[in-house]
Amino acid sequence: MNGGPAAGGGHAVVRRRSAVAALVAAAALGLATGRFVLPPPPGVSVPPPAASASASASPTGATGATGVTGATGPVTTANLLEPAAFSPDVGAGQIRVTDRYGDGVYANPACTGEKTLTQTLGGPGAHFRGLMTSSRTGPGDPTPAADHVDQVAREVAAEALSPSLAQNFTDRLLLEEVPCQEEPPGHWVYGRTTTLQLAPDVTASWMGAYQGSLNTTGAAPVGKEPCGGIAVLRSGNHYGVLEVDACLGTAAMDRVVRTALSQL
């Protein structure tokens, strides 16, 4: 997957970095700035904020819910996001869904070296779902749209052997995204991490995406709305990555990520 937007509806040409150096830098950046936020460990209760928007006010924000339990068993297409999740921002009737199972590139950004899910985690295949407004898909893979402007979202989800391994996988997947919170001015950039928690083992971390024209300082602008973004999800032994290409702001991203997390 592409990993971020570019002005004019396309994608910026991004530089490759050493994967090891990028991950080390990501961890250091998180410790220094607090931008890198992992979900709370199992068993830790996080009180809900006064309103759902509170989770977006701080990278450590989290929300709680009752009656939600982590998933068990294998992932199926029933665990993937449906077009209705994007209403009213994108009409469900406009969205086509394409599915496949196997390996492939996911939403890891090219700024850390785009890899397949197996290359990152060493695990088996996963479910890939493309949601798009066109019937024209990419060559060799039906889940990306042929023209990026037609892509609404793309989700990748799979199951781990245990909830603890799923937690390990989501931590590693999130590390793939964090380096793109710091990019040279003019380059697309991710905003700070927002964490949602529906139960101790049902969590999501997402970052909004900002076009290069809004990046004037080497980081996401303060007080500006994102245009889509990326989310790393975990529910019990299920884990996944959701890349939203539709230009959704904070409230809409929060809604879509919550829906994907509940579905997973």
XYZ file of C-alpha atoms in Angstrom:
264
model
C 0.000 0.000 0.000
C 1.039 3.561 -0.453
C 1.305 4.725 3.162
C 0.264 8.352 2.699
C -1.227 11.084 0.552
C 0.352 13.596 -1.756
C -0.967 16.938 -2.939
C -2.877 16.806 -6.201
C -4.474 13.397 -5.578
C -1.273 11.383 -6.132
C 1.489 10.149 -3.903
C 4.778 11.856 -3.209
C 7.970 10.070 -4.110
C 9.393 9.048 -0.787
C 12.878 8.098 0.173
C 13.910 4.698 1.458
C 15.573 4.336 4.812
C 17.312 1.582 6.647
C 14.549 -0.382 8.354
C 16.645 -0.921 11.474
C 17.595 2.737 11.738
C 13.987 3.777 11.213
C 12.686 1.554 13.991
C 15.370 2.701 16.404
C 14.604 6.305 15.545
C 10.898 5.652 16.004
C 11.386 4.255 19.485
C 13.681 7.124 20.448
C 11.234 9.654 19.074
C 8.386 8.164 21.049
C 10.325 8.174 24.301
C 11.412 11.746 23.758
C 8.150 13.285 22.583
C 5.385 10.997 23.755
C 4.052 10.722 20.214
C 4.471 6.960 20.040
C 1.738 5.460 22.203
C 1.128 1.748 22.524
C -2.180 0.352 23.842
C -2.267 -0.290 27.622
C -1.202 -3.803 28.637
C -3.869 -6.441 29.288
C -5.543 -6.063 32.660
C -5.056 -2.319 32.911
C -8.311 -0.400 33.116
C -8.443 3.011 31.505
C -11.327 5.275 32.538
C -13.411 6.737 29.697
C -13.115 10.472 28.953
C -15.992 12.908 29.257
C -16.640 12.761 25.501
C -15.457 10.619 22.608
C -13.440 13.512 21.198
C -11.262 13.450 24.304
C -9.314 10.524 22.910
C -8.206 12.722 20.036
C -7.088 15.538 22.313
C -4.077 13.615 23.578
C -1.870 10.858 22.141
C -2.437 8.938 25.368
C -6.226 9.301 25.303
C -8.244 6.114 25.541
C -11.907 5.271 25.722
C -13.613 2.439 27.511
C -16.782 0.474 26.825
C -18.661 -2.261 28.636
C -19.744 -5.583 27.222
C -16.893 -5.762 24.671
C -14.641 -8.810 24.623
C -11.627 -9.731 22.543
C -12.052 -11.929 19.486
C -11.102 -15.597 19.388
C -10.689 -18.064 16.546
C -9.822 -17.318 12.925
C -10.461 -14.070 11.071
C -13.073 -14.237 8.318
C -14.419 -11.658 5.891
C -17.173 -10.988 8.451
C -14.497 -9.316 10.602
C -13.625 -6.763 7.928
C -14.993 -3.259 7.506
C -18.146 -2.762 5.419
C -18.978 0.208 3.132
C -21.663 1.465 5.536
C -18.911 2.495 7.963
C -18.025 5.419 5.682
C -21.496 6.943 5.520
C -22.352 9.778 5.267
C -18.887 10.895 4.136
C -18.912 8.375 1.270
C -22.189 6.787 0.243
C -22.223 3.035 0.842
C -23.783 2.535 -2.585
C -20.730 4.105 -4.215
C -18.253 1.697 -2.637
C -17.198 -1.577 -4.223
C -15.613 -4.296 -2.068
C -12.890 -6.661 -3.271
C -11.344 -9.407 -1.127
C -8.445 -11.780 -1.337
C -6.431 -13.990 1.006
C -2.654 -14.343 1.026
C 0.398 -12.146 1.501
C 1.221 -8.743 0.104
C 2.134 -5.167 0.881
C -0.048 -3.498 3.453
C -0.166 0.059 4.749
C 3.431 0.271 5.949
C 4.785 3.529 4.573
C 7.590 3.700 2.094
C 9.470 6.036 4.437
C 10.414 2.953 6.468
C 10.744 0.542 3.560
C 7.566 -0.998 2.165
C 7.383 -4.717 2.887
C 4.842 -7.503 2.798
C 3.036 -8.579 5.952
C 5.034 -11.814 6.040
C 8.313 -9.921 5.727
C 7.366 -7.780 8.715
C 5.851 -10.434 10.975
C 7.004 -13.748 9.561
C 3.454 -15.046 9.855
C 1.039 -16.775 7.492
C -1.395 -15.158 5.081
C -4.038 -12.561 5.888
C -7.362 -11.260 4.604
C -7.024 -8.203 2.351
C -10.049 -6.019 1.599
C -10.214 -3.080 -0.769
C -13.005 -0.509 -0.621
C -13.095 1.717 -3.689
C -15.391 3.747 -5.915
C -14.205 2.199 -9.174
C -14.163 -1.264 -10.722
C -10.623 -0.710 -12.006
C -8.107 -2.390 -9.701
C -4.359 -2.660 -9.578
C -2.529 -5.319 -11.616
C -2.044 -8.563 -9.731
C -4.025 -7.463 -6.680
C -7.747 -6.592 -6.717
C -7.721 -4.700 -3.401
C -5.959 -1.438 -4.465
C -7.725 0.789 -6.976
C -5.947 1.410 -10.279
C -6.244 5.147 -9.596
C -5.491 6.186 -6.047
C -8.225 8.818 -6.104
C -10.766 5.943 -6.254
C -9.482 4.219 -3.112
C -11.662 4.709 -0.024
C -9.777 2.354 2.292
C -7.827 -0.893 2.445
C -7.770 -3.282 5.377
C -5.545 -6.236 6.223
C -6.478 -8.573 9.085
C -5.355 -11.935 10.432
C -5.276 -13.983 13.603
C -2.319 -14.821 15.835
C -1.871 -17.988 17.878
C -2.614 -16.091 21.100
C -3.707 -12.634 22.319
C -0.189 -11.923 23.575
C 1.268 -12.661 20.143
C -1.399 -10.457 18.547
C -0.275 -7.679 20.910
C 3.319 -8.231 19.826
C 2.300 -8.039 16.171
C 0.356 -4.799 16.620
C 3.271 -3.226 18.486
C 5.575 -4.087 15.587
C 3.095 -2.897 12.966
C 2.703 0.417 14.769
C 6.482 0.837 14.842
C 6.386 0.664 11.052
C 4.208 3.781 10.937
C 5.709 6.000 13.646
C 8.785 7.251 11.711
C 6.461 9.044 9.289
C 5.400 11.399 12.076
C 8.619 13.294 11.347
C 9.347 14.184 7.708
C 11.046 17.133 5.944
C 8.797 20.139 5.265
C 6.799 19.629 2.087
C 6.576 15.836 2.548
C 3.320 14.171 3.634
C 3.346 13.316 7.313
C 1.351 11.426 9.936
C -0.002 13.218 12.993
C 0.402 12.088 16.565
C -0.949 8.757 17.756
C -4.441 8.482 19.204
C -5.279 5.366 21.189
C -8.791 3.945 21.538
C -9.632 1.185 24.006
C -12.953 -0.650 24.015
C -11.716 -3.363 26.420
C -8.324 -4.327 27.893
C -7.564 -6.463 24.822
C -9.587 -4.504 22.253
C -7.494 -1.500 21.233
C -6.596 0.640 18.251
C -3.931 3.262 17.592
C -4.430 5.644 14.683
C -2.689 8.614 13.086
C -4.159 11.187 10.757
C -2.483 11.901 7.424
C -1.485 15.409 6.308
C -0.465 16.500 2.830
C 2.964 17.979 2.268
C 1.564 21.469 1.750
C 0.557 21.449 5.438
C 3.927 20.209 6.670
C 5.967 23.379 7.170
C 7.912 22.365 10.290
C 8.804 18.710 9.743
C 5.748 17.466 11.635
C 1.973 17.506 11.371
C 0.439 20.969 11.807
C -1.262 21.729 15.111
C -4.968 22.483 14.942
C -5.469 21.236 11.368
C -7.793 18.429 10.370
C -6.244 15.265 8.885
C -7.177 13.851 5.492
C -7.634 10.150 6.226
C -4.950 8.186 8.020
C -3.766 4.841 9.309
C -4.895 2.574 12.166
C -3.423 -0.528 13.792
C -6.086 -2.714 15.418
C -6.206 -5.577 17.896
C -9.096 -7.577 19.330
C -8.106 -10.640 21.328
C -6.015 -12.777 18.988
C -7.056 -10.759 15.892
C -4.909 -7.944 14.538
C -5.012 -5.704 11.504
C -4.077 -2.514 9.717
C -6.587 -0.115 8.194
C -5.497 2.609 5.779
C -8.159 5.233 5.081
C -7.552 7.059 1.812
C -10.843 8.966 1.839
C -10.258 12.491 3.134
C -11.829 12.050 6.567
C -11.324 14.477 9.436
C -10.764 13.636 13.097
C -14.374 12.852 14.052
C -14.977 10.684 10.982
C -11.668 8.843 11.426
C -12.524 8.169 15.050
C -15.904 6.762 14.010
C -14.491 4.533 11.267
C -11.666 3.206 13.453
C -14.109 2.385 16.250
C -16.334 0.556 13.797
C -13.409 -1.425 12.379
C -12.229 -2.297 15.891
C -15.704 -3.458 16.947
C -15.995 -5.543 13.768
C -12.565 -7.143 14.169
